[in-house]
PDB file of C-alpha atoms in Angstrom:
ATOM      1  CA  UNK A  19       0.000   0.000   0.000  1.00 95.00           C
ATOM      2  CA  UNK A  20       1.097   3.344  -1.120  1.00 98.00           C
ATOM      3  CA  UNK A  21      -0.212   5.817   1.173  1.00 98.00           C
ATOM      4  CA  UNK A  22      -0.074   9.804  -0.265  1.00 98.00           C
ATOM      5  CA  UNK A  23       0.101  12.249   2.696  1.00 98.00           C
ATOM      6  CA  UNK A  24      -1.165  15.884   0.993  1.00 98.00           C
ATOM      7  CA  UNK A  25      -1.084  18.700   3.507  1.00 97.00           C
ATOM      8  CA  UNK A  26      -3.590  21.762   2.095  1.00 97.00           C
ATOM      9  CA  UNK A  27      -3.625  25.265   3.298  1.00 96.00           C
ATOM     10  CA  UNK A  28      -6.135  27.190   0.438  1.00 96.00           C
ATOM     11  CA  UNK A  29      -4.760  24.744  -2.362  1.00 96.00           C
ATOM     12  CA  UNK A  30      -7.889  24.726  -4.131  1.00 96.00           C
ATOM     13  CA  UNK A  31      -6.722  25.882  -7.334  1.00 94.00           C
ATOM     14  CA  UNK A  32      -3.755  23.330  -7.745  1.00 94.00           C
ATOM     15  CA  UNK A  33      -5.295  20.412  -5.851  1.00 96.00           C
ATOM     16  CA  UNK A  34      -7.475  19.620  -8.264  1.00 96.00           C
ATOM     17  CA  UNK A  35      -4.753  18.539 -11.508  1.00 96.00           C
ATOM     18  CA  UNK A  36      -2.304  17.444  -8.548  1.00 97.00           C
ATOM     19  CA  UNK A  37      -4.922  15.076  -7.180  1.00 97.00           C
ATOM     20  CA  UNK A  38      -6.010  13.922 -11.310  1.00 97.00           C
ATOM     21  CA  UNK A  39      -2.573  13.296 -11.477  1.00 97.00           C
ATOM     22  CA  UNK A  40      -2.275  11.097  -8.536  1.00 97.00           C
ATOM     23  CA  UNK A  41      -4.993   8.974  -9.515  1.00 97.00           C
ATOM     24  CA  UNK A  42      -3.560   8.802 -13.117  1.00 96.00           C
ATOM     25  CA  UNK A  43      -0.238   7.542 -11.697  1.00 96.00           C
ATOM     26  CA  UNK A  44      -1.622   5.117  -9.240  1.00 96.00           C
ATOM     27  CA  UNK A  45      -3.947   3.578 -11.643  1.00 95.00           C
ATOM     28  CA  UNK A  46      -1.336   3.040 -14.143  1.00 95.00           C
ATOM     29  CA  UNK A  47       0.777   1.645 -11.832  1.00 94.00           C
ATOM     30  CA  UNK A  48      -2.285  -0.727 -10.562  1.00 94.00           C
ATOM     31  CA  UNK A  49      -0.733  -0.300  -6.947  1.00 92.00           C
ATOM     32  CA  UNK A  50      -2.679  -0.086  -4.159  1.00 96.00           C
ATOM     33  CA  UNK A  51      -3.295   3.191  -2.517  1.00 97.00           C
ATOM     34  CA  UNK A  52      -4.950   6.183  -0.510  1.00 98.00           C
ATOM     35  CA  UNK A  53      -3.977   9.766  -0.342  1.00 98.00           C
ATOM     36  CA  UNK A  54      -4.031  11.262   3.325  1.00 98.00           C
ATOM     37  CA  UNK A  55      -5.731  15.002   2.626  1.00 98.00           C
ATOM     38  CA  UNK A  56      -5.150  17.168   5.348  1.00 98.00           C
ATOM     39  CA  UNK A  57      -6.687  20.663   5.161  1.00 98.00           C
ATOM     40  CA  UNK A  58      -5.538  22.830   7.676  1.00 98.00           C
ATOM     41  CA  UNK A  59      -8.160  25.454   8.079  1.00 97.00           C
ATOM     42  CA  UNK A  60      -8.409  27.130   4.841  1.00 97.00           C
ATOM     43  CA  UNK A  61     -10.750  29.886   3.907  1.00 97.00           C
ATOM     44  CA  UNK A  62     -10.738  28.913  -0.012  1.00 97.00           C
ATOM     45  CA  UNK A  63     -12.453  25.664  -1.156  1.00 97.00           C
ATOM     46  CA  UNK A  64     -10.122  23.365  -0.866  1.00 98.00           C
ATOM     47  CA  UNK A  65     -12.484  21.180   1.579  1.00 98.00           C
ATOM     48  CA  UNK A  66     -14.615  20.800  -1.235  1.00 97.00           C
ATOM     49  CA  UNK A  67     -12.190  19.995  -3.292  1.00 97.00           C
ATOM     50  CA  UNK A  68     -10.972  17.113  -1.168  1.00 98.00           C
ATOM     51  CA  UNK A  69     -14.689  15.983  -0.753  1.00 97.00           C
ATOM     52  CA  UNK A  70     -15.254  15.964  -4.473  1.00 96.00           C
ATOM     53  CA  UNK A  71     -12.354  13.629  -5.188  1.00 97.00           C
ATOM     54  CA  UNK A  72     -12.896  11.731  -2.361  1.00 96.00           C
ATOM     55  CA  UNK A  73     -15.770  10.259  -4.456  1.00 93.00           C
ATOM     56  CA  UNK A  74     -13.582   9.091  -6.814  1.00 94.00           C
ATOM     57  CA  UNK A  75     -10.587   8.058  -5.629  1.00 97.00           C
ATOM     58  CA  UNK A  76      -9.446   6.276  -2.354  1.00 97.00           C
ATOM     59  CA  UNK A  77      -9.116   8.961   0.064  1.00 97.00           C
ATOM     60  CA  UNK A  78      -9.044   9.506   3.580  1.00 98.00           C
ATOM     61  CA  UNK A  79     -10.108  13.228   4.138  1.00 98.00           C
ATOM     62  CA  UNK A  80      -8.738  14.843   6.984  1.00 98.00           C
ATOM     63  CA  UNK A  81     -10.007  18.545   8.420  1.00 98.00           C
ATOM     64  CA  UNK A  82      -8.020  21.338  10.586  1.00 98.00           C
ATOM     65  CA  UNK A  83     -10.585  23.579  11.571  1.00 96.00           C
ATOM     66  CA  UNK A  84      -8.265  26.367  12.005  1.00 97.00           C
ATOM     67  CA  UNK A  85      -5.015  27.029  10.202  1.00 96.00           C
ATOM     68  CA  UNK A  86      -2.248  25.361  12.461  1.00 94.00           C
ATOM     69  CA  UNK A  87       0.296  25.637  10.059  1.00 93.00           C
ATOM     70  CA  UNK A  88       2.426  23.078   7.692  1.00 92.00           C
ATOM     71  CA  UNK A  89       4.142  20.848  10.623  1.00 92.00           C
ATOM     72  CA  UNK A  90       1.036  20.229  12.890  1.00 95.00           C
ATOM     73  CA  UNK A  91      -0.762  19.083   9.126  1.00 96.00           C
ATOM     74  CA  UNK A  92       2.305  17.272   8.464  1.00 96.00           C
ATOM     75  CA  UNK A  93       1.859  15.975  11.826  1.00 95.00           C
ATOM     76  CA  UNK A  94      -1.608  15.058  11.833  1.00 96.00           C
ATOM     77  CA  UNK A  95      -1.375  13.405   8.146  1.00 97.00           C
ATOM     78  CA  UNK A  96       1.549  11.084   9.080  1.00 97.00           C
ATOM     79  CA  UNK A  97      -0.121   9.774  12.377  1.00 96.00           C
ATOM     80  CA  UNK A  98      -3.291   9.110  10.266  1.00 97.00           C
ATOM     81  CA  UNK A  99      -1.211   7.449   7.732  1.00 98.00           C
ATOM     82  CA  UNK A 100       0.701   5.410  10.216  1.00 97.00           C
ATOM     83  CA  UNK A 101      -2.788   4.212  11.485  1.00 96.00           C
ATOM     84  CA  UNK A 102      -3.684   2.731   8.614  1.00 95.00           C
ATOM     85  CA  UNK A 103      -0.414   1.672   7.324  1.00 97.00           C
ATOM     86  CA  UNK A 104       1.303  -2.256   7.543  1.00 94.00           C
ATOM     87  CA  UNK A 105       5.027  -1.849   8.637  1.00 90.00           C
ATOM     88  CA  UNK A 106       5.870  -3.027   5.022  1.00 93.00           C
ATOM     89  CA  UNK A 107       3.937  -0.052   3.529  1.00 97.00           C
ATOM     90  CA  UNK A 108       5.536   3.160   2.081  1.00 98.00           C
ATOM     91  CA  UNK A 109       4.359   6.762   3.004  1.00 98.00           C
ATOM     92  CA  UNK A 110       4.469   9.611   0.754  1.00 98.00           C
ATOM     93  CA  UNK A 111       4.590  13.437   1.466  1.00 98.00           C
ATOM     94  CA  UNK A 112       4.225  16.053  -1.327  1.00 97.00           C
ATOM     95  CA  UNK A 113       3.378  19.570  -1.480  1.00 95.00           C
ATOM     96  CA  UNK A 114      -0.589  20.039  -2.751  1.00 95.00           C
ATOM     97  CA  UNK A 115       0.626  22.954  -4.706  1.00 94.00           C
ATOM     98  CA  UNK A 116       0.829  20.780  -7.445  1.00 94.00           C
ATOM     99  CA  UNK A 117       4.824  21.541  -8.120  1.00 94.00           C
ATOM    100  CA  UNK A 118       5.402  18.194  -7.412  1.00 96.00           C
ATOM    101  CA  UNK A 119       5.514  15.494 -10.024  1.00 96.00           C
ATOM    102  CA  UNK A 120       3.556  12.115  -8.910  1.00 97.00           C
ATOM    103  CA  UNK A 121       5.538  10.123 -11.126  1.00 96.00           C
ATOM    104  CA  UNK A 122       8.135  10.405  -9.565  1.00 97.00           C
ATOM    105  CA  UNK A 123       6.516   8.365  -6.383  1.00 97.00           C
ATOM    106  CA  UNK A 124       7.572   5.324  -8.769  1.00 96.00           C
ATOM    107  CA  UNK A 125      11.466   5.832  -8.984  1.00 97.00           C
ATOM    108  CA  UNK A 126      11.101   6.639  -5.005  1.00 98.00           C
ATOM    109  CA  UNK A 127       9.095   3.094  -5.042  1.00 97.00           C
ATOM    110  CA  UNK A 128      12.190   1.747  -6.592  1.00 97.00           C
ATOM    111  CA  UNK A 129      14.778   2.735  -4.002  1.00 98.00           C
ATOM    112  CA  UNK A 130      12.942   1.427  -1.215  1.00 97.00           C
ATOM    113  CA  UNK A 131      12.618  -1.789  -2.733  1.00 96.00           C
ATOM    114  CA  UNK A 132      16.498  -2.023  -3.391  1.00 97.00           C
ATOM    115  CA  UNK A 133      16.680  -1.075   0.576  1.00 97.00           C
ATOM    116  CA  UNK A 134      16.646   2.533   0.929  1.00 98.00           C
ATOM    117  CA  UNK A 135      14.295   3.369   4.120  1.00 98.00           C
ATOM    118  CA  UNK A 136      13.989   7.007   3.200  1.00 98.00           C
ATOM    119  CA  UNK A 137      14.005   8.622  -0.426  1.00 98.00           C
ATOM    120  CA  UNK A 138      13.827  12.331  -0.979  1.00 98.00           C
ATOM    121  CA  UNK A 139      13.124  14.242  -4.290  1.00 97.00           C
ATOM    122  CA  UNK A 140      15.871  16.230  -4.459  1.00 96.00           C
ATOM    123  CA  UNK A 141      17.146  19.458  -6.300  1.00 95.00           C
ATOM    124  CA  UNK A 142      20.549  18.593  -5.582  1.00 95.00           C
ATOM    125  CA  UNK A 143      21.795  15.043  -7.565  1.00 95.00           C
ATOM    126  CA  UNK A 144      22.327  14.957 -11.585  1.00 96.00           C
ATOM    127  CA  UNK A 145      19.148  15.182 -13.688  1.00 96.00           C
ATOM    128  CA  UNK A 146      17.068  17.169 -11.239  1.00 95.00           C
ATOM    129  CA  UNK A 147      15.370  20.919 -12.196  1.00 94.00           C
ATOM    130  CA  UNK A 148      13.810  23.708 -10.954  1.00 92.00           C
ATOM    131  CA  UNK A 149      11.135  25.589 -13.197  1.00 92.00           C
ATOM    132  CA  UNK A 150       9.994  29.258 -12.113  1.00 89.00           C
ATOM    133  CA  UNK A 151      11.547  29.449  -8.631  1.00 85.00           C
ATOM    134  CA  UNK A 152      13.544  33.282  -8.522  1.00 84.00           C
ATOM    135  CA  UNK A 153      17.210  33.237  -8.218  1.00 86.00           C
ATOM    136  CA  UNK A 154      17.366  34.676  -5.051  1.00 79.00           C
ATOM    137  CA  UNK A 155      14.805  31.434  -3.535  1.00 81.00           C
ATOM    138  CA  UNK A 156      17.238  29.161  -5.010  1.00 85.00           C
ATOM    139  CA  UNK A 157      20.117  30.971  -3.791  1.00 83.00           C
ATOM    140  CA  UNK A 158      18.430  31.011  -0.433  1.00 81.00           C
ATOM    141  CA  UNK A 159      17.842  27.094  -0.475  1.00 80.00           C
ATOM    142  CA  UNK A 160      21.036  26.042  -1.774  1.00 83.00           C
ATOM    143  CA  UNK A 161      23.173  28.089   0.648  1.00 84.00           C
ATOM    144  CA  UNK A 162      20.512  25.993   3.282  1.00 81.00           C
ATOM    145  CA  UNK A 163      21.204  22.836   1.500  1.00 83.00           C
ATOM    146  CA  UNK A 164      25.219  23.302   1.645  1.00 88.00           C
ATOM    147  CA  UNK A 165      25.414  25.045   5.466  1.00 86.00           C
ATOM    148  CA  UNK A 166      23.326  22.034   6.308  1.00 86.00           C
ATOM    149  CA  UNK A 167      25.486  19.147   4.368  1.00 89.00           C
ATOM    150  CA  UNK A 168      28.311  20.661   6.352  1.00 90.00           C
ATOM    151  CA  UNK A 169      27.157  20.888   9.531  1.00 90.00           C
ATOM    152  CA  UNK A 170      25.161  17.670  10.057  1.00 91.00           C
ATOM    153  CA  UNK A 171      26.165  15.350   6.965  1.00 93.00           C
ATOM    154  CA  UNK A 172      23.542  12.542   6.132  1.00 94.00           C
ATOM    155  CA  UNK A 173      25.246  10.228   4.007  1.00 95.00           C
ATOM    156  CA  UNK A 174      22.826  10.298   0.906  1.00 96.00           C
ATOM    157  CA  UNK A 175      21.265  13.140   1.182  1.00 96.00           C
ATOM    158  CA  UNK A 176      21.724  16.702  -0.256  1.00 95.00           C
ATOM    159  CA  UNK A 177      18.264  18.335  -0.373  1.00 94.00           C
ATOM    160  CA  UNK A 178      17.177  18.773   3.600  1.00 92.00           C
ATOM    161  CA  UNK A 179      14.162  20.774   3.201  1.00 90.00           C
ATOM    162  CA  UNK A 180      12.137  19.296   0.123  1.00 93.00           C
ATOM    163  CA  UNK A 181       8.870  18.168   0.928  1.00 94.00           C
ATOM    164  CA  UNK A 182       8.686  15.065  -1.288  1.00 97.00           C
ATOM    165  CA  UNK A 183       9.545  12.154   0.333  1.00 98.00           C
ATOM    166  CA  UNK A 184       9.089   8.216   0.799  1.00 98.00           C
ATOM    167  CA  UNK A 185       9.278   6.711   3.780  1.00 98.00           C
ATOM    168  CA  UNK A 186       9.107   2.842   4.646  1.00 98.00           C
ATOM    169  CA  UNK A 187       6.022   2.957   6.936  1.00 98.00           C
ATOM    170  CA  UNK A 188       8.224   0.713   9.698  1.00 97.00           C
ATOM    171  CA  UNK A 189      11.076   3.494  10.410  1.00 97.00           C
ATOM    172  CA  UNK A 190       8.654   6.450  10.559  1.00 97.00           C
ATOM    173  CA  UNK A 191       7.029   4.226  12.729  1.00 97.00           C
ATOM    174  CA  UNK A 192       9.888   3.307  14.944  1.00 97.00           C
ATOM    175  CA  UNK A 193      10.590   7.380  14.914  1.00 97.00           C
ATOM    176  CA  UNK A 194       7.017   8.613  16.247  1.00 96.00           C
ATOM    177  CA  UNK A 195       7.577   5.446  19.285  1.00 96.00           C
ATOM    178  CA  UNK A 196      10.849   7.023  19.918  1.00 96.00           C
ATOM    179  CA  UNK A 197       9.949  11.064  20.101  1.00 94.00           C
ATOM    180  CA  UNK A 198       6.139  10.926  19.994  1.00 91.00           C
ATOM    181  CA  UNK A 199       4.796  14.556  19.447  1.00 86.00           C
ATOM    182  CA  UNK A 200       8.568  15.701  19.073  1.00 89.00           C
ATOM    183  CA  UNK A 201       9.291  14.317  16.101  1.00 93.00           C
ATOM    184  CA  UNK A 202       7.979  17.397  14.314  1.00 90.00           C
ATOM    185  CA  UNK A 203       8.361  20.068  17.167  1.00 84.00           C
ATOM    186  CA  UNK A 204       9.763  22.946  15.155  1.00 77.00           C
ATOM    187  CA  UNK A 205       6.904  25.348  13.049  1.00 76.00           C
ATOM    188  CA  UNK A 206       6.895  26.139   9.945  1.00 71.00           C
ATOM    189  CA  UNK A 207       8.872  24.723   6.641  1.00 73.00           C
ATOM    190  CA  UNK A 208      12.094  24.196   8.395  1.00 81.00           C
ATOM    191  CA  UNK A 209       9.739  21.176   9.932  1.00 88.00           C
ATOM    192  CA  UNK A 210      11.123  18.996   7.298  1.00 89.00           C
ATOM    193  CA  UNK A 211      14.991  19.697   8.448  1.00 90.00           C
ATOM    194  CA  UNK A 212      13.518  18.523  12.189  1.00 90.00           C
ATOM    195  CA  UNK A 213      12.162  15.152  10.735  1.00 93.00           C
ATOM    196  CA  UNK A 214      15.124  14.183   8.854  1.00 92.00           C
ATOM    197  CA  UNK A 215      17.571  15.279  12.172  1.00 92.00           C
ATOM    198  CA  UNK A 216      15.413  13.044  14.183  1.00 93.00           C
ATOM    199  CA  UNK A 217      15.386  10.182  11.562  1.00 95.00           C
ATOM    200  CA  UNK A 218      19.545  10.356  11.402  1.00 92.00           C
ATOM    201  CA  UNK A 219      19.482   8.899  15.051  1.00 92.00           C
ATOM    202  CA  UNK A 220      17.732   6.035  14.221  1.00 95.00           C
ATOM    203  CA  UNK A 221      20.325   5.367  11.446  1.00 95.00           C
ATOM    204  CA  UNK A 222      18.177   4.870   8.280  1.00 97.00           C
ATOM    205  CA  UNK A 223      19.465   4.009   4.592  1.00 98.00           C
ATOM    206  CA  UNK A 224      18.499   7.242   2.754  1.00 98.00           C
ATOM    207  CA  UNK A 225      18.943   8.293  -0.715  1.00 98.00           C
ATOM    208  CA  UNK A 226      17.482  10.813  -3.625  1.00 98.00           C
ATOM    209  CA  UNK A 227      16.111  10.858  -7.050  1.00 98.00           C
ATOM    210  CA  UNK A 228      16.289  13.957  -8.933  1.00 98.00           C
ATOM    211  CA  UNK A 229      13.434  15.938  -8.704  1.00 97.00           C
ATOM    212  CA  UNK A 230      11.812  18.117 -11.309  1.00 95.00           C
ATOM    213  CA  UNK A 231      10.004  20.932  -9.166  1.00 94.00           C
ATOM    214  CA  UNK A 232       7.524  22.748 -11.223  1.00 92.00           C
ATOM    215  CA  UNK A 233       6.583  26.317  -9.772  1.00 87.00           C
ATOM    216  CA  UNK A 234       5.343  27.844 -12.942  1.00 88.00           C
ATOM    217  CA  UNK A 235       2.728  25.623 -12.261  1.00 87.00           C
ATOM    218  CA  UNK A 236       1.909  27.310  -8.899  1.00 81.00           C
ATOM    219  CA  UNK A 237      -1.123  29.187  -8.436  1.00 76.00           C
ATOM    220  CA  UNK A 238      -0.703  32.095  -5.685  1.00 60.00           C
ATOM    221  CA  UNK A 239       1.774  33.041  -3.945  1.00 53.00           C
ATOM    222  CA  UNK A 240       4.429  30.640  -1.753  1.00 52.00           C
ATOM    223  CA  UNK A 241       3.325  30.382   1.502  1.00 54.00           C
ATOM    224  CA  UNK A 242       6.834  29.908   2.771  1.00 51.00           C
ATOM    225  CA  UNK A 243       8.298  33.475   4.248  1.00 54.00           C
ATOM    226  CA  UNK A 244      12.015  32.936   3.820  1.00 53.00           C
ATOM    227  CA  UNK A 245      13.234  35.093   6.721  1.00 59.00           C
ATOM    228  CA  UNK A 246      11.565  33.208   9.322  1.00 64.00           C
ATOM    229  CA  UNK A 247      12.243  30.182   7.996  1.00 60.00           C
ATOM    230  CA  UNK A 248      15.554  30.882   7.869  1.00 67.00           C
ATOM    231  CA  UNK A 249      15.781  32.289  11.805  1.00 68.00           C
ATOM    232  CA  UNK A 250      13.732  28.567  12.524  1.00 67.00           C
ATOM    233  CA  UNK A 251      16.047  26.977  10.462  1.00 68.00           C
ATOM    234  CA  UNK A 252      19.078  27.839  12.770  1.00 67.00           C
ATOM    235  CA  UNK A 253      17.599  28.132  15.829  1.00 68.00           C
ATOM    236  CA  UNK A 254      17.243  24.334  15.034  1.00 65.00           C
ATOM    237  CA  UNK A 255      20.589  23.901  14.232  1.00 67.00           C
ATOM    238  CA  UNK A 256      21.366  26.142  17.387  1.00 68.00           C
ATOM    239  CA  UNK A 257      19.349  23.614  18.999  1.00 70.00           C
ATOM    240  CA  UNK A 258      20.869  20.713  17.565  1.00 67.00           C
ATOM    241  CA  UNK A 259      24.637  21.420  18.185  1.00 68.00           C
ATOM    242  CA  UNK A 260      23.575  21.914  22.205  1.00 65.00           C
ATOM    243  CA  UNK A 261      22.352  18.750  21.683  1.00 64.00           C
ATOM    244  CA  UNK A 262      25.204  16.589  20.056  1.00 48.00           C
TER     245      UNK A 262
END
């Protein structure tokens, strides 16, 4: 079982072809699956959106009734995932924003199977590109991705903070037993450096496929404000270095 975690926040727009897409790829593939839709208190119609496909494609709709923000959806996603989920199964996280290509869920699919236990789309390896981000985002996430590599090396892995990842169901598992509610404790989209510096402890097999991360395909504006992500992002590894 392939089981899609989608956390929303006024994704109606994009959700729609993302979600097409999913069931597209799925089908195809004529693997089992659900897709984990968490909206976390949006004032657009992206409940109805979710509700919609829900009719037509396995789906386990999930509601926020206020906006919490992406790391308590993230949170709230992966424990409903995890409840459904056989230790053999593989979880998937993407962005709703529709910037993230399904497909690739299948080379991710491939790397666990050879034994990775976490695979990450990444900007970062040969073959991977970025469509309609502004230079000074990517120079932003890069100088992240490198300060990062340096500072607390995960053998495999380049791209800290992308959102699309595959996880075997049994080590995010053995991660929530270990922290609980800490395993995402830090707000916001440095969330994603917090689970994979809690995953390093438990000593997983990760790697990356190239990802090809369509923002032109965005509707809106990113959600993500980089200066406090960045302050979040260090007082982590602030945090982190007290801690090691």
């Amino acid at each position: 079982m392939i089981l899609i975690v989608l956390p929303a926040y006024n994704e109606a727009e994009g959700l729609p072809a993302l979600l097409q897409s999913i069931r597209h790829v799925m089908d195809e593939s004529r693997l089992p699956y659900k897709v984990v839709a968490v909206d976390d208190g949006s004032s657009d119609a992206t409940w109805e959106v979710i509700g919609r496909h829900a009719a037509e494609m396995p789906m386990v709709p999930v509601r926020h009734e206020v906006n919490r923000g992406l790391a308590e959806a993230l949170r709230s996603g992966l424990q409903v995932a995890l409840g459904q989920a056989a230790g053999s199964d593989v979880i998937v996280t993407m962005d709703a924003d529709n910037t993230h290509a399904p497909g690739l869920v299948m080379r991710m699919l491939g790397l666990i199977r050879e034994g990775h236990d976490v695979v990450i789309g990444s900007r970062y390896v040969a073959g991977a590109r970025v469509v309609g981000v502004p230079l000074h985002r990517r120079f932003l996430s890069y100088s992240a991705s490198l300060l990062m590599r340096t500072v607390f090396p995960i053998t495999g892995v380049r791209d800290y903070t992308c959102g699309f990842r595959a996880y075997r169901a049994s080590t995010l598992q053995a991660a929530f037993t270990l922290y609980s509610e800490r395993l995402i404790s830090q707000k916001g989209f440095s969330c994603m450096v917090d689970i994979l510096l809690k995953l390093r402890t438990l000593d997983p097999i990760m790697g990356e496929v190239p990802l090809v991360l369509r923002y032109d395909l965005k509707h809106g504006m990113s959600k993500m404000r980089a200066a406090r992500t960045i302050v979040d992002t260090l007082v982590l590894m602030a945090r982190n270095l007290r801690g090691s």
